[in-house]
Tab-separated table of C-alpha atoms and ligand atoms in Angstrom:
chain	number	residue	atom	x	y	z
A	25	UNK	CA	121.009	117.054	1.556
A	26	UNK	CA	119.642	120.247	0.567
A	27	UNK	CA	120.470	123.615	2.709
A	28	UNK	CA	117.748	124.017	4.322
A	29	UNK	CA	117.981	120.329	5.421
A	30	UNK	CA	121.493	121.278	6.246
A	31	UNK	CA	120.413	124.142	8.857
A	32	UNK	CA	117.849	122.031	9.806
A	33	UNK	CA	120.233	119.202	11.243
A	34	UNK	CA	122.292	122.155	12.797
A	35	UNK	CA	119.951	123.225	14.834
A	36	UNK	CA	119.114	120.380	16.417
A	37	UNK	CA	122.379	119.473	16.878
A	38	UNK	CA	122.710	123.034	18.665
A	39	UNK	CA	119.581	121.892	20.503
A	40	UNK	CA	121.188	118.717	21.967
A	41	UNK	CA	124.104	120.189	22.688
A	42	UNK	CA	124.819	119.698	26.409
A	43	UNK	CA	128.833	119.527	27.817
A	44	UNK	CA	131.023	120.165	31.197
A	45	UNK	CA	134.142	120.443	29.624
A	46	UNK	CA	135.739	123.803	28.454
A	47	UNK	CA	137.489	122.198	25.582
A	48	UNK	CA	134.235	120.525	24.138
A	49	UNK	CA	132.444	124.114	24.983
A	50	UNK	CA	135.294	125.995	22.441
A	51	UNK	CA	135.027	123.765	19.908
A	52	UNK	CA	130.510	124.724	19.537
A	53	UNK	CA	131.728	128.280	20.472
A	54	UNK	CA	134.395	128.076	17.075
A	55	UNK	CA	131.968	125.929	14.991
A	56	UNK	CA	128.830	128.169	15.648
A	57	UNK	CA	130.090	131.785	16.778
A	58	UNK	CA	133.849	132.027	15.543
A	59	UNK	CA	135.236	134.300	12.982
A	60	UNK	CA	135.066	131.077	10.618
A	61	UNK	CA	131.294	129.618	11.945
A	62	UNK	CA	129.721	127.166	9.791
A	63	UNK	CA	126.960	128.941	9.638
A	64	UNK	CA	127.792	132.616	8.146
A	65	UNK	CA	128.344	131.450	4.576
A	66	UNK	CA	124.775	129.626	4.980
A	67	UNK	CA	123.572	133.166	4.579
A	68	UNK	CA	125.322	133.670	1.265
A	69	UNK	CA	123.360	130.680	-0.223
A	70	UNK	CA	120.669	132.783	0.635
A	71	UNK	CA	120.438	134.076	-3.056
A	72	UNK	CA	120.002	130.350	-4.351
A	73	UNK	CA	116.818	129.862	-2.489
A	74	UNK	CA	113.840	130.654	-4.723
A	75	UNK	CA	112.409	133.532	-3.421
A	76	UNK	CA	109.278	132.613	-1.968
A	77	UNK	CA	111.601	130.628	0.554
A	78	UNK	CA	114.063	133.094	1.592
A	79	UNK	CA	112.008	134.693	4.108
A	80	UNK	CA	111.579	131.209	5.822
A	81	UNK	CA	115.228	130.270	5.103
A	82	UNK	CA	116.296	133.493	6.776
A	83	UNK	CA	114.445	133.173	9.449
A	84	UNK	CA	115.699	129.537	10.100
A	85	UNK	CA	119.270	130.916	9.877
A	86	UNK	CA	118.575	133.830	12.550
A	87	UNK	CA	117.183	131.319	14.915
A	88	UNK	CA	120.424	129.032	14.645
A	89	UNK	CA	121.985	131.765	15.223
A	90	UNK	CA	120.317	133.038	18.343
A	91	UNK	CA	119.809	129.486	19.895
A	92	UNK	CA	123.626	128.911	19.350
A	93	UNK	CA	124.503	132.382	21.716
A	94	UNK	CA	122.019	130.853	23.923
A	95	UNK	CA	123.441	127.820	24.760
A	96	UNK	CA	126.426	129.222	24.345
A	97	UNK	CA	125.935	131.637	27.248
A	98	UNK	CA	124.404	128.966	28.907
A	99	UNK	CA	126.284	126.279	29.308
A	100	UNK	CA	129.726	128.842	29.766
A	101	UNK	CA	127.566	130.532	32.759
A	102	UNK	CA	126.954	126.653	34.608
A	103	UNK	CA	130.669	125.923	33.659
A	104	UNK	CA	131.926	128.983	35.619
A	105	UNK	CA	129.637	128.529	38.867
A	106	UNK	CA	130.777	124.962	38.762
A	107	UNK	CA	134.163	125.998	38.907
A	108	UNK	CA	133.556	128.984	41.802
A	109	UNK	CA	131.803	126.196	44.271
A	110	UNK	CA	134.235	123.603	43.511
A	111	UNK	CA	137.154	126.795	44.438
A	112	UNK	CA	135.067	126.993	47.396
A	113	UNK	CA	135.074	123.618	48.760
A	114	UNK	CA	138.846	124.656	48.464
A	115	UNK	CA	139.217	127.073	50.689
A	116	UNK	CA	141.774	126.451	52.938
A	117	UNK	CA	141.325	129.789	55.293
A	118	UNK	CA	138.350	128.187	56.434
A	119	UNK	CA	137.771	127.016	60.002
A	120	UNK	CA	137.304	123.388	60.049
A	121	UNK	CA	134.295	121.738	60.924
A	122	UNK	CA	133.749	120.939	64.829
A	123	UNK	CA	135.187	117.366	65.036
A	124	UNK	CA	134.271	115.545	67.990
A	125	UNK	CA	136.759	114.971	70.512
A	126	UNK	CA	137.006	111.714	72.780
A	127	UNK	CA	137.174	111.787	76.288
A	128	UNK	CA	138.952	110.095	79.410
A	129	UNK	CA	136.907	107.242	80.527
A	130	UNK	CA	136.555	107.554	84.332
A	131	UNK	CA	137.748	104.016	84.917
A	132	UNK	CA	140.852	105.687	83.147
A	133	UNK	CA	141.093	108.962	85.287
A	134	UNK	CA	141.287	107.514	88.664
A	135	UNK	CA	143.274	104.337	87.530
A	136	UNK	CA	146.049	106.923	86.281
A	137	UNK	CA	145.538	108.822	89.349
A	138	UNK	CA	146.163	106.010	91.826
A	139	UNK	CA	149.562	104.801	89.337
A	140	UNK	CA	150.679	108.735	89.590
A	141	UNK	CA	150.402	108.923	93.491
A	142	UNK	CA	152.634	105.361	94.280
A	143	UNK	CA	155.026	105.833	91.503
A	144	UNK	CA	155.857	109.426	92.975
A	145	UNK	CA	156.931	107.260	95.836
A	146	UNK	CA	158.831	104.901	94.243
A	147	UNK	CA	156.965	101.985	93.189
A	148	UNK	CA	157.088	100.728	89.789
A	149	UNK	CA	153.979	99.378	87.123
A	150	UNK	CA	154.193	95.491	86.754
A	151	UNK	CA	151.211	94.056	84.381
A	152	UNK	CA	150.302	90.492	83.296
A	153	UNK	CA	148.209	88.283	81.957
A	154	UNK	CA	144.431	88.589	82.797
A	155	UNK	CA	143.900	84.732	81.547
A	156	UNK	CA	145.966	83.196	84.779
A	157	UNK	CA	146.237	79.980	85.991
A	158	UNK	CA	144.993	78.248	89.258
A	159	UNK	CA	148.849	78.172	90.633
A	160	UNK	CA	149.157	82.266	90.576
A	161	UNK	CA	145.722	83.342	91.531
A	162	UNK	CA	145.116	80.721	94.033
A	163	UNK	CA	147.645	78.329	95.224
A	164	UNK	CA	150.707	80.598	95.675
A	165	UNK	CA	148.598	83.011	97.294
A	166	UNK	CA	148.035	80.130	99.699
A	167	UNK	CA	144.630	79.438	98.419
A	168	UNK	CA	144.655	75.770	98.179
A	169	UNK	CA	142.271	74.246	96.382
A	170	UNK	CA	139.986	72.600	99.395
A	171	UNK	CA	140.520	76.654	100.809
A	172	UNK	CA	137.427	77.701	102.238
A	173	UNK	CA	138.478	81.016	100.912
A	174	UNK	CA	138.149	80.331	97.543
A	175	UNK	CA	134.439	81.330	97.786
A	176	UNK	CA	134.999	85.055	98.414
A	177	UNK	CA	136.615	85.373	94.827
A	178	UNK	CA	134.498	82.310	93.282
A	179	UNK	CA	135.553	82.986	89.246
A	180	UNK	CA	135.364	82.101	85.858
A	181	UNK	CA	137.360	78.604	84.586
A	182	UNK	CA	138.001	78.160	80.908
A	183	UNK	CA	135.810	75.333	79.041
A	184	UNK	CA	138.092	73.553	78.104
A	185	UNK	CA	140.794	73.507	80.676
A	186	UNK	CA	139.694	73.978	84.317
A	187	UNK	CA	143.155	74.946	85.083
A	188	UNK	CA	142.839	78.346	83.034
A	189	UNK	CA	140.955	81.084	84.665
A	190	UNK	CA	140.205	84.571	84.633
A	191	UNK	CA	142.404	86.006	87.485
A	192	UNK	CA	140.169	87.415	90.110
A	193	UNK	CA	142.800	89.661	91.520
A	194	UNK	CA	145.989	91.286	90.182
A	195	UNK	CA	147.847	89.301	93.356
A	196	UNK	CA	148.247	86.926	90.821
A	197	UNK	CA	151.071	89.307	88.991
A	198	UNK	CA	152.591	90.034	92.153
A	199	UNK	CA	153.337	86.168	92.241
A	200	UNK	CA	154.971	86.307	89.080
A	201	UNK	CA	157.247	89.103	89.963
A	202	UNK	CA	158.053	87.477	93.027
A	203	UNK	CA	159.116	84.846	91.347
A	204	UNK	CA	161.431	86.271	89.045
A	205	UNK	CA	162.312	89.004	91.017
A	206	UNK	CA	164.483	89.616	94.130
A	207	UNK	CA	163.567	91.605	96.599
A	208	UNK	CA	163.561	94.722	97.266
A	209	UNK	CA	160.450	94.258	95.148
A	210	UNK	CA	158.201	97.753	95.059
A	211	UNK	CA	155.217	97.240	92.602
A	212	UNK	CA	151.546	98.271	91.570
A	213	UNK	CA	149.624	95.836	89.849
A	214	UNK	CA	146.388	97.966	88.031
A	215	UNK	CA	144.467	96.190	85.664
A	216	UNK	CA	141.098	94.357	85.103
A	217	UNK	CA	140.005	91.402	87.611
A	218	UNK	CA	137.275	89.338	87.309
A	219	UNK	CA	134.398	87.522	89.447
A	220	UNK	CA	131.485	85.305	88.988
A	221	UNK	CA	129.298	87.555	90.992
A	222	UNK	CA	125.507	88.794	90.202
A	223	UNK	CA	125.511	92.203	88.158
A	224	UNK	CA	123.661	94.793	89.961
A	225	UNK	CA	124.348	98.238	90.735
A	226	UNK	CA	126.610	97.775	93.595
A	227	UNK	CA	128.704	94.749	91.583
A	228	UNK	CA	129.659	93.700	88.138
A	229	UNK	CA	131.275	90.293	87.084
A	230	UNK	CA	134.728	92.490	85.694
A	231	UNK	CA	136.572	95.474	88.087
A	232	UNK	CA	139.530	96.935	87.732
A	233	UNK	CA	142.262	97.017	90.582
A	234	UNK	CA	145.415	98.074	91.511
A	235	UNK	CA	147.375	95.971	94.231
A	236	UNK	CA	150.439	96.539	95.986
A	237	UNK	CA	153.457	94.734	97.114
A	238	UNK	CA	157.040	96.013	98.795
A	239	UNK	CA	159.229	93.606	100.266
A	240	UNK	CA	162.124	94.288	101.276
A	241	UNK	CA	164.516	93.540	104.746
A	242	UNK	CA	162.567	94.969	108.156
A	243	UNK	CA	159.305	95.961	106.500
A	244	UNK	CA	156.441	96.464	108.913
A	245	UNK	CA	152.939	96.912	109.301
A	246	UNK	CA	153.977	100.570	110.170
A	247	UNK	CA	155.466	100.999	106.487
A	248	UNK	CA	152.116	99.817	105.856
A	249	UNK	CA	149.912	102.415	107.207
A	250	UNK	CA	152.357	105.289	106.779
A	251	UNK	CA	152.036	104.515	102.949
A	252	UNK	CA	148.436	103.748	102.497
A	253	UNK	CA	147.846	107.128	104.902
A	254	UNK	CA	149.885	108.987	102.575
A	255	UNK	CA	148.022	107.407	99.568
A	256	UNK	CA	144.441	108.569	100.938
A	257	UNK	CA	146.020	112.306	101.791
A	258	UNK	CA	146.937	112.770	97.765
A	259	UNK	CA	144.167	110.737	97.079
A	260	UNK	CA	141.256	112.524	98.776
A	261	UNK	CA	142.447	115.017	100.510
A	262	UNK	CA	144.850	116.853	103.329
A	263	UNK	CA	141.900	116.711	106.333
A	264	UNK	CA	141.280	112.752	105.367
A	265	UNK	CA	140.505	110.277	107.841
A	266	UNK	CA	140.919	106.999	107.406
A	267	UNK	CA	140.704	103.787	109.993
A	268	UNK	CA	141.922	100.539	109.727
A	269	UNK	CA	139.687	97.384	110.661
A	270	UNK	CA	141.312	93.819	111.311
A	271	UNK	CA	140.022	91.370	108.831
A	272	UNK	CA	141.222	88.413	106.691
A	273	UNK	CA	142.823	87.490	103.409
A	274	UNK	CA	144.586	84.021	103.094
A	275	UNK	CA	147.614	85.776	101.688
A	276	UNK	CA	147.857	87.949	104.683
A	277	UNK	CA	148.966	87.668	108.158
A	278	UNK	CA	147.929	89.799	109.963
A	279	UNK	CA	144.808	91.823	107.944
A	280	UNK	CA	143.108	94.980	107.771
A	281	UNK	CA	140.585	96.460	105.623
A	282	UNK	CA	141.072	100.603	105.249
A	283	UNK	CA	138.396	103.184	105.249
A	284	UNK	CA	137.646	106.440	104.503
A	285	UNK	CA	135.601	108.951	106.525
A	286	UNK	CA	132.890	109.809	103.828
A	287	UNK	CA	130.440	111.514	106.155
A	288	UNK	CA	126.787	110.827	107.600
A	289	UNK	CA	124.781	113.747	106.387
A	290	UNK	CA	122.452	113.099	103.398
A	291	UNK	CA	120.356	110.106	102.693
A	292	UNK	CA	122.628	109.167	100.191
A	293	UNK	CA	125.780	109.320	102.986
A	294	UNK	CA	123.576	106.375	104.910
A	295	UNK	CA	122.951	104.560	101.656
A	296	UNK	CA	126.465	104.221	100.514
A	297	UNK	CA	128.485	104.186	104.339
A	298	UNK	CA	126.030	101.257	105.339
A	299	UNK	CA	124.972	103.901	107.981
A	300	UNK	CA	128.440	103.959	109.537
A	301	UNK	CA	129.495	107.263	107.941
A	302	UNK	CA	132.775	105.318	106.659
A	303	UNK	CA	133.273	103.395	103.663
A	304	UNK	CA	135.863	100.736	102.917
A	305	UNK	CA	138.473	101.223	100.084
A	306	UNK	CA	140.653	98.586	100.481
A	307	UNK	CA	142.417	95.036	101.701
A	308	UNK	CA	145.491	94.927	103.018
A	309	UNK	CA	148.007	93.742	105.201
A	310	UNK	CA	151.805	91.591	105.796
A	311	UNK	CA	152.286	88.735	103.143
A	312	UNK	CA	151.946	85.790	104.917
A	313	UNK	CA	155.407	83.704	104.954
A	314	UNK	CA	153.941	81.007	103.109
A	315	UNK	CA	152.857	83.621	100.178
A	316	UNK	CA	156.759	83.852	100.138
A	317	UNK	CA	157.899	80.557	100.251
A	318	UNK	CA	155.915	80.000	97.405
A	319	UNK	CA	156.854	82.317	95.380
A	320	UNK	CA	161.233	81.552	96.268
A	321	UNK	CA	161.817	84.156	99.035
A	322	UNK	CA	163.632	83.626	101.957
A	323	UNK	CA	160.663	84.853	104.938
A	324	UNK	CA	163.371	84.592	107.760
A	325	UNK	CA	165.092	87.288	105.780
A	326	UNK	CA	162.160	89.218	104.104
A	327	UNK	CA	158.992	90.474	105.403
A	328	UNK	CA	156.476	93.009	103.079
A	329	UNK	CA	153.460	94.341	102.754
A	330	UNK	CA	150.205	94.314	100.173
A	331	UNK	CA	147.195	96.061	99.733
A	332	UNK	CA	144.596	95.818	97.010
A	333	UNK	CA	141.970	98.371	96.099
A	334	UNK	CA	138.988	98.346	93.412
A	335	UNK	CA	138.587	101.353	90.673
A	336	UNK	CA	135.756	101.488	90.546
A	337	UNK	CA	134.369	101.972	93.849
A	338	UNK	CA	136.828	105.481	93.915
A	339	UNK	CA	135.230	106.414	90.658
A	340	UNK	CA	131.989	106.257	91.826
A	341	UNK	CA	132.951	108.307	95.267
A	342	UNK	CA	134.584	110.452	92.613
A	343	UNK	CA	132.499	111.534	90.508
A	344	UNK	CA	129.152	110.653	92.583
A	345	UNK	CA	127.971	107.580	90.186
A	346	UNK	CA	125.676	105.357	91.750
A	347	UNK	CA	125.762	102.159	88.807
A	348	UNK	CA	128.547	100.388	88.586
A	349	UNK	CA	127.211	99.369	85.302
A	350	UNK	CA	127.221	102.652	83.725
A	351	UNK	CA	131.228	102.021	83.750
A	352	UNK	CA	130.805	99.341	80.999
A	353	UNK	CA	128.008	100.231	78.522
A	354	UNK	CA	129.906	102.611	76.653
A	355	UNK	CA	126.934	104.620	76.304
A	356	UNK	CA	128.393	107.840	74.829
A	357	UNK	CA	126.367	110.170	76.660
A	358	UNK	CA	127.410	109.296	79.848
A	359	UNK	CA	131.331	108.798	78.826
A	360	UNK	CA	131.332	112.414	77.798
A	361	UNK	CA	130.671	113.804	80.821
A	362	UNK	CA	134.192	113.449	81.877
A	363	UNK	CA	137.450	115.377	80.973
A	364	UNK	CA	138.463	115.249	77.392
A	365	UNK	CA	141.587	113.987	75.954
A	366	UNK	CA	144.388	115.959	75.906
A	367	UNK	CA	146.270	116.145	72.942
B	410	LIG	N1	143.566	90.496	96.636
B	410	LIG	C1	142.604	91.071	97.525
B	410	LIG	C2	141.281	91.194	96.810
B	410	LIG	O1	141.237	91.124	95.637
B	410	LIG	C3	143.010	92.421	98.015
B	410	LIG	C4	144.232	92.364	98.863
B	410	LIG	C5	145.463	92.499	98.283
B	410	LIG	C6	144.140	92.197	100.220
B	410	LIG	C7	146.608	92.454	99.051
B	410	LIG	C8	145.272	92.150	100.996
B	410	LIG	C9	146.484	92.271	100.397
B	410	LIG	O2	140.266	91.353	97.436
């Protein structure tokens, strides 16, 4: 290869020269620009060149040169602003980016609210299985089959075993802690219930509830209302005022539904009160000796009380939601409405 050949393939190979790496960029900077650079004694062959060439050969030389500081200078300036924005993404005294925080689903709020206000008074959080069978939802609770009552909570079987069901209320774990429990037997039973109802905005087929159950020697109806009047004092207020209306539940003897005073001002008051002004919050009322005998207490020796409220229906008072159905579509712009998790 002659010289000029030589300087020829140097400078394209200065040309193509592209790198990222610091090493790879000190070994071009020592072969081109170095005290011991290929191409300084290229300049002494300068006097074997026939003359009429040297001009040209020189010339070829200086660009090498020039193009090698170039890229040089180049490629070392990209290197170093690489290295500042990756220091950058580094830098630990920044803030961090907003991160989005989850928040308390209402469902959540109140359910937690209710469990605070009866455990402050002594009555402990029994939970079960939501997949029951007939025998705890319906028989113990003195729901017999042919039970004419059995249409009020009409639910959902399994396929393949018509015994299986999902529970319609949580009465079906206070049948399982009666039955492995003696009395005195103070519980709250929250969790999700089921029924094969029509979904609208007043109902859904899935609720949450928490039930109640003390039994114990000499309970009476009065322990009754003293406790659920205590209830709806933390629960909505000092100046509450709450009524209680006979009714019936098979499991009960006698029955009473409670409400609260809600008011009878706006539109909205007639809407939701029926026009009465109150609203009803819950069932209630002395389990029924046979409820008992089911479950292996003694009733000549025990009496008790239960009462069973819905979630929902307080959530909506609450916080003034008129679709039920908002509760369960998880649609993030309506869950974040409510108070944020603390951490
Ligand atoms: N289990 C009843 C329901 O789901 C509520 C209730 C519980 C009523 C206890 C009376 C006593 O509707």
């Amino acid at each position: 290869m002659s010289v000029y050949d030589e300087v020829q393939a140097l400078l394209s190979e200065v040309r193509s020269f592209e790198t990222q790496s610091e090493e790879e960029l000190e070994q071009f900077r020592r072969k081109f620009l170095g005290s011991k650079n290929i191409i300084k004694p290229l300049f002494s062959e300068m006097k074997n060149i026939p003359p009429e060439k040297r001009r040209e050969f020189g010339m070829l030389l200086n660009t090498l040169k020039r193009e090698a500081e170039q890229k040089y200078n180049a490629l070392r300036a990209a290197l170093i602003s690489q290295q500042q924005q990756r220091r950058e993404h580094l830098d630990w005294s920044l803030p961090p980016l907003p991160m989005g925080g989850g928040s308390m689903h209402p469902i959540t709020i109140v359910l937690q609210e209710v469990i605070d206000i009866f455990k402050s008074i002594g009555f402990e959080v029994a939970e079960d299985r939501e997949i029951e069978d007939d025998w705890h939802n319906f028989t113990a609770m003195n729901t017999p089959e042919d039970h004419p009552a059995r249409d009020m909570q009409d639910t959902f079987y399994t396929v393949h075993n018509p015994h299986w069901l999902l529970r319609t209320h949580t009465s079906s774990v206070q049948a399982r802690v009666m039955e492995r429990q003696k009395p005195p037997i103070r519980i709250i039973a929250p969790g999700r219930v089921y029924r094969n109802e029509t979904i609208s905005a007043r109902s859904h087929c899935q609720f949450h509830q928490v039930e109640g159950l003390y039994i114990a020697e000499n309970v009476s109806m009065a322990d009754l209302k003293q406790t659920l009047w205590y209830f709806a004092r933390r629960m909505y207020g000092p100046d509450v005022q709450i009524r209680f209306r006979p009714s019936y539940f098979p499991f009960t003897e006698p029955s009473a539904e409670m409400d609260v005073y809600w008011g009878l001002e706006t539109e909205a008051d007639y809407r939701i009160t029926k026009g009465t002004g109150w609203l009803e919050i819950l069932g209630c009322g002395m389990v029924d000796p046979a409820v008992l005998d089911n479950c292996g207490i003694d009733p000549d020796r025990y009496t008790g009380f239960a009462f069973g409220m819905g979630i929902e229906r307080q959530a909506m008072l609450k916080y003034k939601i008129d679709d039920i159905r908002l509760f369960f579509e998880n649609d993030l712009r309506f869950l974040r409405q409510f108070s944020p998790v603390i951490h």
